[in-house]
Coordinates of C-alpha atoms and ligand atoms in Angstrom, one line a residue:
X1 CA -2.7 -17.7 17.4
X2 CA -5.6 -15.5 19.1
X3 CA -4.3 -12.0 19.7
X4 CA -5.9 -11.1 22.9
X5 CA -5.6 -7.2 23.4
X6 CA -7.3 -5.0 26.9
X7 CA -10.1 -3.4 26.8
X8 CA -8.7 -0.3 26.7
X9 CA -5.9 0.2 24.7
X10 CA -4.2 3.6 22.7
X11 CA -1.9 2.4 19.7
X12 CA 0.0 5.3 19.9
X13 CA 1.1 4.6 24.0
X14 CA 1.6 1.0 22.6
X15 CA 4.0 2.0 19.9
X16 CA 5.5 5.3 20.9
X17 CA 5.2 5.8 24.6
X18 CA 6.3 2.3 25.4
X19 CA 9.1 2.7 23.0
X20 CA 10.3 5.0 25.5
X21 CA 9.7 2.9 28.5
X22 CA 11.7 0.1 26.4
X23 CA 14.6 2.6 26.6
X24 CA 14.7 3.2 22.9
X25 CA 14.3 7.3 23.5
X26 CA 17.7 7.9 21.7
X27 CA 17.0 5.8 19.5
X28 CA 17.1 6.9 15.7
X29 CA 13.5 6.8 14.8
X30 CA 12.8 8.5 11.6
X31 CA 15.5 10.2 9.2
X32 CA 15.0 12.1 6.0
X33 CA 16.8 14.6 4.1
X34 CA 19.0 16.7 6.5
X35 CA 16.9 15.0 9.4
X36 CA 17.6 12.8 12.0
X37 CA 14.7 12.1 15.0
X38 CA 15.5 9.9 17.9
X39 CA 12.2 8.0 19.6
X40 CA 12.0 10.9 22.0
X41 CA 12.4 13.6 19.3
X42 CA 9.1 11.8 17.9
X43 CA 7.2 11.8 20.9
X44 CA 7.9 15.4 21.8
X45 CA 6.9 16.7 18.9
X46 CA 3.4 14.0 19.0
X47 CA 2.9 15.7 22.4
X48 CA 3.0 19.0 21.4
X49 CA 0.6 18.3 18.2
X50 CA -1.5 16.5 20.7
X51 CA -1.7 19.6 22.7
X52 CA -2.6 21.9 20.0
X53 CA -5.1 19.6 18.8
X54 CA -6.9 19.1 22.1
X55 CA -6.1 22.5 23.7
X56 CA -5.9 25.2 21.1
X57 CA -8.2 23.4 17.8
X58 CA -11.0 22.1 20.0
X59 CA -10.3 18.0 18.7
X60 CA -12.1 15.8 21.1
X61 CA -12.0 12.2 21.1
X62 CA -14.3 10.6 17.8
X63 CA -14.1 13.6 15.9
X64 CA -12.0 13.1 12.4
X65 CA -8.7 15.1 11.6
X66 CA -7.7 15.0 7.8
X67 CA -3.7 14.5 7.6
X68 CA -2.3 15.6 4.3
X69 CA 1.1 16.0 3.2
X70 CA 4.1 13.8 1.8
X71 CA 5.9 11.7 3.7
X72 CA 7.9 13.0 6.5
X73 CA 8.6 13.7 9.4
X74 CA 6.0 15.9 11.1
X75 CA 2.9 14.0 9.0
X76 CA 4.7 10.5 11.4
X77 CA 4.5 13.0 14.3
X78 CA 0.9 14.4 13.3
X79 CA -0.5 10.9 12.9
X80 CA 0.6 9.8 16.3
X81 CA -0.4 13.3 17.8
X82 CA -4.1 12.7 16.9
X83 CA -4.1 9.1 18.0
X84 CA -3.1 10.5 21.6
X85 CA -5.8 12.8 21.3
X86 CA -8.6 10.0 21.0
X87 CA -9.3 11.7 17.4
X88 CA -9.6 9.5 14.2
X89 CA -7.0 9.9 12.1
X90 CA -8.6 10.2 7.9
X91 CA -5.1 9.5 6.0
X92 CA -5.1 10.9 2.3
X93 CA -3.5 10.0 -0.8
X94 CA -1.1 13.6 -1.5
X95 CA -2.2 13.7 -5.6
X96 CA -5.8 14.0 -4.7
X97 CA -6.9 17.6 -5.6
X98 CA -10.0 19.3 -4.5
X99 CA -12.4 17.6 -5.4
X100 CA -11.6 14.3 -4.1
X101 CA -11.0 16.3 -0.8
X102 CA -13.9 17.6 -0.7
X103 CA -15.8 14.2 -1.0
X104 CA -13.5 12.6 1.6
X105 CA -13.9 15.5 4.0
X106 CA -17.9 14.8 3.3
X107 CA -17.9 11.2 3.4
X108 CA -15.7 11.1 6.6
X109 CA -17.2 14.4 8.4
X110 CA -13.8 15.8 9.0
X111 CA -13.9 18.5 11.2
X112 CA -10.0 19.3 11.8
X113 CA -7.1 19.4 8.9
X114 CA -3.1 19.2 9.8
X115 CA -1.6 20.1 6.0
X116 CA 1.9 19.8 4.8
X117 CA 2.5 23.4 3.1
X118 CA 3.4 22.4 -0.2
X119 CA 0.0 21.0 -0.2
X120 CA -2.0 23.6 1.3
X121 CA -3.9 24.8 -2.0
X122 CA -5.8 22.1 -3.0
X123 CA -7.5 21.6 0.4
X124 CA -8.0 25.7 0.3
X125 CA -9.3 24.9 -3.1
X126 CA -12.1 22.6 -1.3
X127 CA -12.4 24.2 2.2
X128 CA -15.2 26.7 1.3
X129 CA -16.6 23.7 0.1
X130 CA -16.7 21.6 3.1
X131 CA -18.9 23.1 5.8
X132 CA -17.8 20.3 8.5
X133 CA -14.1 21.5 8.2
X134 CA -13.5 24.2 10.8
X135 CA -10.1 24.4 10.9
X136 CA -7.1 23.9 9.2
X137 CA -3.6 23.9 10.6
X138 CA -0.4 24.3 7.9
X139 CA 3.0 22.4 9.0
X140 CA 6.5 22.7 7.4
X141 CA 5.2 26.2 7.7
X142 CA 7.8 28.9 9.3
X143 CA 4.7 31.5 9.3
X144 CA 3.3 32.7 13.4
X145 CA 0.0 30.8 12.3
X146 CA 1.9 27.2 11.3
X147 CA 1.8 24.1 13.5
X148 CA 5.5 24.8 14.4
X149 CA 4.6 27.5 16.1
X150 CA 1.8 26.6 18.0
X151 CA 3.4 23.5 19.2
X152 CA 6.4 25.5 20.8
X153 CA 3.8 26.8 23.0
X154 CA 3.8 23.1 24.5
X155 CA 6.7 21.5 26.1
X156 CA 4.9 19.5 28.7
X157 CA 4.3 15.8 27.5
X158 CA 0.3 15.1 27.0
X159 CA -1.7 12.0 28.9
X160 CA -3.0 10.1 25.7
X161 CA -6.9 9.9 25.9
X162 CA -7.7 6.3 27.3
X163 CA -9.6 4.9 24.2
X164 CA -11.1 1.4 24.2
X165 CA -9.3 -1.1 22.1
X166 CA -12.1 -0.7 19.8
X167 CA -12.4 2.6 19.5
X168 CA -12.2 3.8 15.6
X169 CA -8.4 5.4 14.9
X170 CA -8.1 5.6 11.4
X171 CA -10.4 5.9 8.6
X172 CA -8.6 4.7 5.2
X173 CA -9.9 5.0 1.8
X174 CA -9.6 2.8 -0.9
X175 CA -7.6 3.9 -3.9
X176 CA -10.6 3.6 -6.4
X177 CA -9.2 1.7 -9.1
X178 CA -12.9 1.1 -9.8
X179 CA -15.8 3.1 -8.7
X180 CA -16.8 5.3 -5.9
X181 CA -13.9 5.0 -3.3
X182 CA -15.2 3.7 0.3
X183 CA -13.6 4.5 3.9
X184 CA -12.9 1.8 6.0
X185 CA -12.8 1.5 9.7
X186 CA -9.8 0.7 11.8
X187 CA -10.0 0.4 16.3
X188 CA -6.6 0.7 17.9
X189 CA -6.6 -2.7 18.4
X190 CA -6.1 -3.6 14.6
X191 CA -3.4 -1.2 14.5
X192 CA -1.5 -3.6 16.9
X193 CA -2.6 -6.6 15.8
X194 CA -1.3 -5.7 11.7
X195 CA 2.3 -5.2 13.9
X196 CA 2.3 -8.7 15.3
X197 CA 1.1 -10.9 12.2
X198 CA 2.8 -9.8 9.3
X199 CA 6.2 -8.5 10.5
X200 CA 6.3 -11.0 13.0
X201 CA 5.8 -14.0 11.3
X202 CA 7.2 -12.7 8.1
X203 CA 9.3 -10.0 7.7
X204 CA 11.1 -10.4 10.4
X205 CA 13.3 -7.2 10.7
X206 CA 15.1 -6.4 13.8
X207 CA 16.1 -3.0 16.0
X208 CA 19.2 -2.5 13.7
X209 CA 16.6 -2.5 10.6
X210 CA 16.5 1.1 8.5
X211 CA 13.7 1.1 6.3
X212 CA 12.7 2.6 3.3
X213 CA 10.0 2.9 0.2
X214 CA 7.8 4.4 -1.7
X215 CA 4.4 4.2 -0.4
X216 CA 2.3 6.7 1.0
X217 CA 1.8 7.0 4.9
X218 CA -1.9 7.7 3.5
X219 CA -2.2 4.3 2.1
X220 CA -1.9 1.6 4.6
X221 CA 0.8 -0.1 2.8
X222 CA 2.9 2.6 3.6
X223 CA 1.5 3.3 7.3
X224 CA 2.0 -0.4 7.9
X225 CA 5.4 -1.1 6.1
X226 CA 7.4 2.8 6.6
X227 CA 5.8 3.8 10.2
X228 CA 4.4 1.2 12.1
X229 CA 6.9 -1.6 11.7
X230 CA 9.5 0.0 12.0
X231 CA 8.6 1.4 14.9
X232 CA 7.1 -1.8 16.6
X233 CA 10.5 -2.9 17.0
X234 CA 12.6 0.0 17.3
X235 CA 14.4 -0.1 14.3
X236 CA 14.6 3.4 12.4
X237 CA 12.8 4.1 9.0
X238 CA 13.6 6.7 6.2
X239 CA 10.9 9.4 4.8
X240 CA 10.9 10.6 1.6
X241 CA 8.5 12.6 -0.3
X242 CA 9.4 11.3 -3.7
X243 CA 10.4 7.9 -3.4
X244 CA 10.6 7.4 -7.7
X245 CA 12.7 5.1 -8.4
X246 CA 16.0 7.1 -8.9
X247 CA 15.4 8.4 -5.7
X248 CA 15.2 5.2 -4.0
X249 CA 18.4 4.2 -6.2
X250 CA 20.5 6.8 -4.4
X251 CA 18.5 6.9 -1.2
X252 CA 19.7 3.0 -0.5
X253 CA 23.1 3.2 -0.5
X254 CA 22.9 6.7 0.9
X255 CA 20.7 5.7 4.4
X256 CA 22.6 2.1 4.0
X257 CA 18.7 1.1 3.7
X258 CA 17.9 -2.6 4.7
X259 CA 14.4 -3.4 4.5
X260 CA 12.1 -1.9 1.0
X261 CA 8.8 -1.7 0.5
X262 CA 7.6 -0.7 -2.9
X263 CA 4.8 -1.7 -6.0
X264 CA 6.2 -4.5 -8.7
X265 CA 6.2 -1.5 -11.0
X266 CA 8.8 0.4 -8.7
X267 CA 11.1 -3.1 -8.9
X268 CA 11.0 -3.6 -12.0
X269 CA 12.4 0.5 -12.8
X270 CA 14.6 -0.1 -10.1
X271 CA 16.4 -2.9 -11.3
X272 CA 16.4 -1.6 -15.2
X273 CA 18.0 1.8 -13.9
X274 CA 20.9 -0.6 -11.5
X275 CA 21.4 -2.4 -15.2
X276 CA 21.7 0.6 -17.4
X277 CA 23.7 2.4 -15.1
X278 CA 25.9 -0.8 -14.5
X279 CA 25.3 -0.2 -10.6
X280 CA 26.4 -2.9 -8.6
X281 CA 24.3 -5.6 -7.0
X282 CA 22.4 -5.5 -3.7
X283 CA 22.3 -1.7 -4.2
X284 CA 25.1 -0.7 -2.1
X285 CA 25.3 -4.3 0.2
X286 CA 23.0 -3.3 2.8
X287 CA 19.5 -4.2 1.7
X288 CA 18.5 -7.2 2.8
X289 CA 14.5 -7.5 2.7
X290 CA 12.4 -6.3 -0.1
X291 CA 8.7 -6.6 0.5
X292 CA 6.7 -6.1 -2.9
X293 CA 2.4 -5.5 -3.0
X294 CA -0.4 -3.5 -4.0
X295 CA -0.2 -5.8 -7.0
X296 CA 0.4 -9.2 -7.8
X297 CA 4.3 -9.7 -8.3
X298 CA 5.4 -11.6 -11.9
X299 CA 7.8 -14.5 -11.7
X300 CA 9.7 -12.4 -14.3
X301 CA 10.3 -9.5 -12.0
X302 CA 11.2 -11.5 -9.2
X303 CA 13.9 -12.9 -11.3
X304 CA 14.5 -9.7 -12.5
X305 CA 15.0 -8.6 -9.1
X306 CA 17.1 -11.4 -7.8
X307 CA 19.3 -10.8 -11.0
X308 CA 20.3 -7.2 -9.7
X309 CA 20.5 -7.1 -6.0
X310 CA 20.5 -10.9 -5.2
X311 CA 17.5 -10.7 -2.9
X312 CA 14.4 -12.7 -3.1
X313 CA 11.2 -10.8 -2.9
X314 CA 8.9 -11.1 -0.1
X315 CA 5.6 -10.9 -2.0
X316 CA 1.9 -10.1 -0.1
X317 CA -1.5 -9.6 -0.6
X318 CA -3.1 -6.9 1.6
X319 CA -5.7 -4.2 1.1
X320 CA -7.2 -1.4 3.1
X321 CA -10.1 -3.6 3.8
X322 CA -7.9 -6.1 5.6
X323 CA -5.8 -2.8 7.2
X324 CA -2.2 -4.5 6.0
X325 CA -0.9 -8.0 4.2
X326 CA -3.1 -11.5 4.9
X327 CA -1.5 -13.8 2.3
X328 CA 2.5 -13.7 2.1
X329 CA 5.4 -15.8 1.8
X330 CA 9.3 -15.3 3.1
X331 CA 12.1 -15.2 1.3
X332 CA 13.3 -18.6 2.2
X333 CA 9.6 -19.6 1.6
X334 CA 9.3 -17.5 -1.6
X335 CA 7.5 -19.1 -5.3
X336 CA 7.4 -17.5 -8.6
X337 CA 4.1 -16.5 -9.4
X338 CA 2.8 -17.5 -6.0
X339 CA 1.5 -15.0 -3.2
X340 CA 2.5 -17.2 -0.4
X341 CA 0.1 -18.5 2.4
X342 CA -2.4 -17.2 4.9
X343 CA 0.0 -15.0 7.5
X344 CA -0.6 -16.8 11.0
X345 CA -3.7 -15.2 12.6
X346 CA -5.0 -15.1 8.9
X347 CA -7.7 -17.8 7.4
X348 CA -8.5 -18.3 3.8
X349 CA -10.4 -20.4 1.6
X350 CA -11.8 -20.2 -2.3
X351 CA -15.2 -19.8 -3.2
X352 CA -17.5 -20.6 -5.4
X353 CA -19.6 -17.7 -7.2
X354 CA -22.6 -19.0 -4.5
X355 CA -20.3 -18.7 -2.1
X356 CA -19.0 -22.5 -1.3
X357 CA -15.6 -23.2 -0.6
X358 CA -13.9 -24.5 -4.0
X359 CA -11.0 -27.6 -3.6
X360 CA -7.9 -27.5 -4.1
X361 CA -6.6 -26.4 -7.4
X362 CA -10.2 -24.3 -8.4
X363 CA -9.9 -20.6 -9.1
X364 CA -12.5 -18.6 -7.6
X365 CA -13.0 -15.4 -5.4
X366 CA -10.7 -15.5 -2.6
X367 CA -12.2 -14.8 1.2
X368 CA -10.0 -14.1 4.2
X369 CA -11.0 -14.2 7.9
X370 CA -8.4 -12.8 10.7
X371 CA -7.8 -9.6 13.4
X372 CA -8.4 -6.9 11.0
X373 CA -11.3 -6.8 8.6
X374 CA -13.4 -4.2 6.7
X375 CA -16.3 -2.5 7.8
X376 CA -16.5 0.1 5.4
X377 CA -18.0 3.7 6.8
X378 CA -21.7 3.8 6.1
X379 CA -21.5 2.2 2.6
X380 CA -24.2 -0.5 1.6
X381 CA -21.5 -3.0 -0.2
X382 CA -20.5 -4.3 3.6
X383 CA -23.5 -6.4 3.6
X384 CA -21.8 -7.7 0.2
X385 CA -18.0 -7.8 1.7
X386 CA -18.2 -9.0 4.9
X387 CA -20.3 -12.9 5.8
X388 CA -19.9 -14.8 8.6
X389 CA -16.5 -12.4 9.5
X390 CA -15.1 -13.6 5.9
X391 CA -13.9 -10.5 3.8
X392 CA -14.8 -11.5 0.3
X393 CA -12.2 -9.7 -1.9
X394 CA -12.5 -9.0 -5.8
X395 CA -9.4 -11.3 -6.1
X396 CA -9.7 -14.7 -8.5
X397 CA -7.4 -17.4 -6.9
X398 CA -6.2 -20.7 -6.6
X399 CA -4.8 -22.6 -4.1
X400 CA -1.7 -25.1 -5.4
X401 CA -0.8 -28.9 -4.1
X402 CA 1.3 -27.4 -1.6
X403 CA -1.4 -24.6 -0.2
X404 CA 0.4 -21.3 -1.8
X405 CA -2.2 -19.3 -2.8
X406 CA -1.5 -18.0 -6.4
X407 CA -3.0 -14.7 -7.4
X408 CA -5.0 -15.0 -11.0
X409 CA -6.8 -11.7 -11.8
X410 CA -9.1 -9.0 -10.2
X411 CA -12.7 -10.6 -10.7
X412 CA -13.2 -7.6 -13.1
X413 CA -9.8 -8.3 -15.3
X414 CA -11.3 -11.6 -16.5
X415 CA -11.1 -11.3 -20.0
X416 CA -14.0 -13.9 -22.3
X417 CA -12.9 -14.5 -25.7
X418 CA -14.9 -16.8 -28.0
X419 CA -15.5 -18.6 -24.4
X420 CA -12.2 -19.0 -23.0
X421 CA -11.6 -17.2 -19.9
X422 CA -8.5 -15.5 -20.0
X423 CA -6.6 -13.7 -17.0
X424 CA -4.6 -10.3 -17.6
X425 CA -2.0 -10.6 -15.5
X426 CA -1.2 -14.4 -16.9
X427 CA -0.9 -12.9 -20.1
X428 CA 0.9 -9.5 -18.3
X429 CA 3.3 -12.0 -16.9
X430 CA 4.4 -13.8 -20.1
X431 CA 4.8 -10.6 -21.9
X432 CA 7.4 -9.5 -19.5
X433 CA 9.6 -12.5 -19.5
X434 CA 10.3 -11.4 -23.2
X435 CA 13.5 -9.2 -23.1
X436 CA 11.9 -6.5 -25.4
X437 CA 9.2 -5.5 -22.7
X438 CA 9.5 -3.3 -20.0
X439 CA 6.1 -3.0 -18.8
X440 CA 2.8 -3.5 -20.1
X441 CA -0.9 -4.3 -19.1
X442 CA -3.4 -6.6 -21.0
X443 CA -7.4 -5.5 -21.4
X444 CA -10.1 -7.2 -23.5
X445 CA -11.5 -5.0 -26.4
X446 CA -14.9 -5.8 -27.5
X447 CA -14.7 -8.0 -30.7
X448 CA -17.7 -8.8 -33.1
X449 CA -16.7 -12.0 -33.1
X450 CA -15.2 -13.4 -30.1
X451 CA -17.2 -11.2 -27.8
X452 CA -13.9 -9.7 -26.4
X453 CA -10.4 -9.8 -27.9
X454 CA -7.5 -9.8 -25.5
X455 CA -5.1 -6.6 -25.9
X456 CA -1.7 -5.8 -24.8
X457 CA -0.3 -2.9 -24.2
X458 CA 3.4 -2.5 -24.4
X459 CA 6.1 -0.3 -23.3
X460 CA 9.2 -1.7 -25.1
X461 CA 13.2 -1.2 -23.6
X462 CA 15.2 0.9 -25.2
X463 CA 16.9 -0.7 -28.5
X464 CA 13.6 -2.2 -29.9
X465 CA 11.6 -1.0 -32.2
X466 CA 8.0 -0.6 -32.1
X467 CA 6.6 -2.5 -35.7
X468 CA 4.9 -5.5 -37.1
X469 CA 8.3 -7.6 -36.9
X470 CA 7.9 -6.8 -32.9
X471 CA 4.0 -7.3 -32.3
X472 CA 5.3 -10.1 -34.4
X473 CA 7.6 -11.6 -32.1
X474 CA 5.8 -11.1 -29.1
X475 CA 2.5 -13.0 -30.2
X476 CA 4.6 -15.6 -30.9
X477 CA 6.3 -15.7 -27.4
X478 CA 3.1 -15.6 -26.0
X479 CA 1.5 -18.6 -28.1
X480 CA 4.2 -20.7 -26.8
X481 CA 4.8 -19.9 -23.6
X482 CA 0.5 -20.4 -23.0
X483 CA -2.4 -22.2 -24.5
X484 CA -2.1 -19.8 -27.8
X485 CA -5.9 -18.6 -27.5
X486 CA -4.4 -16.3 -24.9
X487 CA -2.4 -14.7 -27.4
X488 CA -3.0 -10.7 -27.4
X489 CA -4.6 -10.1 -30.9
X490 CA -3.9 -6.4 -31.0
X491 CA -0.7 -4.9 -29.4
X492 CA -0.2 -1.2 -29.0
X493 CA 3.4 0.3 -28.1
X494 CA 3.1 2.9 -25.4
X495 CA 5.1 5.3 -23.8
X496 CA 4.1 4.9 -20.2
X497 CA 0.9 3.2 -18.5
X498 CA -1.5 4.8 -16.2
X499 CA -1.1 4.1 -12.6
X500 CA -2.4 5.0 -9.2
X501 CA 0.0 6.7 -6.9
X502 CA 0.1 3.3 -5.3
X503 CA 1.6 1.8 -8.0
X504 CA -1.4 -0.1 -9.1
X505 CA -2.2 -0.4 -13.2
X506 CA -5.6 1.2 -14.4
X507 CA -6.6 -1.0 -16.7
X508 CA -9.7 0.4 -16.5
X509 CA -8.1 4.2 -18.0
X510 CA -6.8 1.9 -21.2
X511 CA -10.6 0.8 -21.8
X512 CA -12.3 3.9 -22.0
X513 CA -9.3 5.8 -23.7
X514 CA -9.9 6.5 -27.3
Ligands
3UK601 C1 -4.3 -6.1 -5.1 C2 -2.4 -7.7 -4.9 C3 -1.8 -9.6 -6.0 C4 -5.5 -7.0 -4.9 C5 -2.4 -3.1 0.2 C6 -0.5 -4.3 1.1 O1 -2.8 -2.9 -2.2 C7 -3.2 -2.7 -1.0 O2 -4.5 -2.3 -0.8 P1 -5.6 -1.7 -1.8 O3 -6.8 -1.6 -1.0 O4 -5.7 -2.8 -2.9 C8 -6.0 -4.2 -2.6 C9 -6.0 -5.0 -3.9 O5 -4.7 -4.9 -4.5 N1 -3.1 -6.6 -4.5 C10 -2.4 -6.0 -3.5 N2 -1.3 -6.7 -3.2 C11 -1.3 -7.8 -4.1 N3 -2.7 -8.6 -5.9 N4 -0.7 -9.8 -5.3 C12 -0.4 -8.9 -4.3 N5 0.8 -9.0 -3.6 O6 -6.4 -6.9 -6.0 C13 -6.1 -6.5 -3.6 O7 -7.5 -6.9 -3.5 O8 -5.1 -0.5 -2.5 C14 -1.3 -4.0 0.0 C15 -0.8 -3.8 2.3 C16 -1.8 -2.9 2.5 C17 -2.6 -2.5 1.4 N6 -3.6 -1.6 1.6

């Protein structure tokens, strides 16, 4: 289907203002600890950030304002009150410290900050720093100078700057598991269109919907999944600024959640806590949709999953290139150790490493064509990401008998050992099926003999110990469960792994570490 969007077109009169015309105003909208916004509630307070932007700050439509905080309420509010001001919206991860800020304010040309209090210092940390950032504005801030007060200087609602549909409203950055992290572009337009493939076609929530996660409105998995859907439809979503997963195991039952988003890693903690703790299935009975990315999903956690609550994962590719999730499957569609297929709107194919489209069956780098796509913000690898109007991702894939496409490895996780190519994850996967593993995350180590060895790195449940008679046991359930030269040679128990805030593993961190 060809989405067909006006020329000019403002995402946050599509998705707020028109809620309001819909008659959703009283509406819950967003609710968090102690809070409870209706629709209306949301849009007053968008107005009145609008306002200051625009009438006290100076913000004129093009120019970037950073939003930092955790998620909540007024950062929902803050987002939508710079897209009614024509501004571009630069979302930030909340654990980058001043440093990274002050290469996102550079790279980006921020001129205006809106900053969540308990977050204020690092950005102070950077400001003299950053001699494009003018001015910063502190919210959840009681003080005369905080947003708070400002706004109450504005209780008339604010005309939302006519942008074009393809006007730039939100620069995203990618989380830099490798490298230098790149912004990437999104118009209006795109904003809408990720709200009518995906949860459309997919997810499939409804008005009565309350959802919840863990990802960051900064990441686009979070925008997408705990803002935008939710409020494409009218249903209500819950905020919380640290969604771990005991949070999220109280916060459930507790907001009688029905539709999660969260990382593998996140469901996998979830459902070990529901065991230990002997908490019932389903988390409380009212969960009914469970949407899993930022990494691939393992058959053994989506059993895992099933096992506690009952629900079958919807599991989906997406990445801040493509703005929100390309390659998914439902829950009635739902395969282990499949992805899914192309999201309606969405192309794919396989290619070759010259670029050719691979058959059936073939694992190569995986290219996706649709609504959204990258254009990264003056950064030479577009020329490498983007031909013809296909995105070609980092991702090794295959595409089955029945066209699910099944996720393989990162091009860079491809581990050679005495010439066998070996995929982490497919080794990742296997380990976690065995009942002594809780996580763990495969690398190759270089090897004077077999170029690169592959090795594991474990973090064990609680009642096994970590010795020989264990790395034992587990190279062994890996040499039968695969062709055994995918064994993992070395093992080493661990007490945690190191992850982005998106929940994605480093594996890079375990190479370099001593
Ligand atoms: C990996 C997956 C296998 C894959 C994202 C949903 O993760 C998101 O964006 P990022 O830019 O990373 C993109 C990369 O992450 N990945 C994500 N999901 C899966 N691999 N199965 C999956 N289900 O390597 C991809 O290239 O941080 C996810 C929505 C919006 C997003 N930005």
């Amino acid at each position: 289907p060809e989405l067909q969007f006006p020329p000019q077109l403002n995402c946050a009169v599509e998705l707020l203002d028109k809620a309001i015309d819909r008659g959703w105003g009283e509406r819950p909208c967003i609710l968090g600890p102690d809070l409870r916004w209706t629709y209306a509630e949301l849009q007053r307070k968008a107005d009145a950030i609008a306002h200051v932007l625009a009438d006290e700050m100076g913000v004129r439509p093009g120019q970037r304002v950073l939003l930092r905080a955790p998620n909540n309420a007024m950062l929902a509010a803050c987002w939508f009150g710079v897209m009614k001001t024509g501004a571009v919206a630069v979302a930030t991860m909340p654990l980058l410290r001043a440093k990274e800020l002050k290469q996102v304010v550079a790279k980006a040309q921020v001129t205006h900050a809106l900053c969540d209090l308990s977050l204020a210092e690092e950005l102070q940390l950077a400001q003299p720093h950053c001699p494009t950032l003018t001015q910063v504005r502190l919210f959840n801030d009681a003080s005369p100078d905080g947003l708070e007060a400002a706004m109450a200087r504005h209780t008339r609602p604010f005309m939302a700057v006519d942008t074009a549909a393809d006007d730039t409203c939100l620069l995203a950055f990618t989380s830099g598991t490798t490298g230098e992290p790149k912004a990437t572009m999104h118009f209006h337009q795109d904003v809408m269109a990720i709200c009518l493939c995906w949860p459309k076609h997919v997810l499939r929530a409804n008005a009565d919907d309350v959802f919840i996660g863990s990802p960051p409105l900064g990441f686009t998995f979070g925008l997408g999944g705990l803002l935008l859907f939710p409020l494409s439809i009218g249903a209500s979503t819950v905020l919380l600024e640290k969604a771990t997963p005991p949070v999220l195991l109280e916060a459930i039952p507790q907001y009688r959640a029905t539709v999660l988003f969260t990382a593998p890693t996140t469901y996998r903690a979830i459902a070990e806590q529901a065991r230990e703790r002997r908490l019932s299935v389903a988390l409380g009975g009212t969960l009914r949709k469970c949407v899993s990315a930022g990494e691939a999903l393992p058959a053994a956690t989506r059993v895992q999953w099933k096992d506690a609550t009952g629900i079958e994962a919807i599991d989906g590719i997406g990445s801040t290139e493509m703005l929100h999730i390309f390659i998914s499957a439902d829950e009635t569609h739902a395969r282990a150790g499949a992805t899914g297929t192309p999201v309606p709107g969405y192309q794919a194919c396989i290619l070759d490493p010259d670029g050719h489209p691979l058959p059936r069956g073939a694992v190569g780098r995986l290219a996706v064509r649709g609504p959204t796509g990258c254009r990264y913000l003056d950064d030479p690898r577009q020329a490498q990401y983007v031909h013809d109007g296909w995105n070609v991702t980092g991702d090794a894939y295959c595409v089955d008998e029945d066209g699910y496409y099944r996720y393989q490895a990162r091009t860079d996780d491809m581990i050679i050992s005495a010439g066998y190519n070996i995929a982490a994850p497919e080794v990742e996967t296997v380990l976690l099926e065995h009942a002594a593993v809780a996580e763990c995350a495969v690398i190759g180590v270089p090897d004077d003999e077999r170029g690169q060895i592959v090795k594991a790195f474990v973090v064990l449940r609680a009642g096994h110990a970590p010795d020989a008679a264990t790395v034992n046991l587990l190279q062994d359930y890996v040499k039968r469960a695969v062709a055994p030269y995918k064994y993992p040679r070395a093992i080493e128990f661990v007490a945690d792994l190191p992850r982005t805030a998106t929940g994605k593993l480093q594996r890079f961190r375990l190479k370099t570490a001593p």
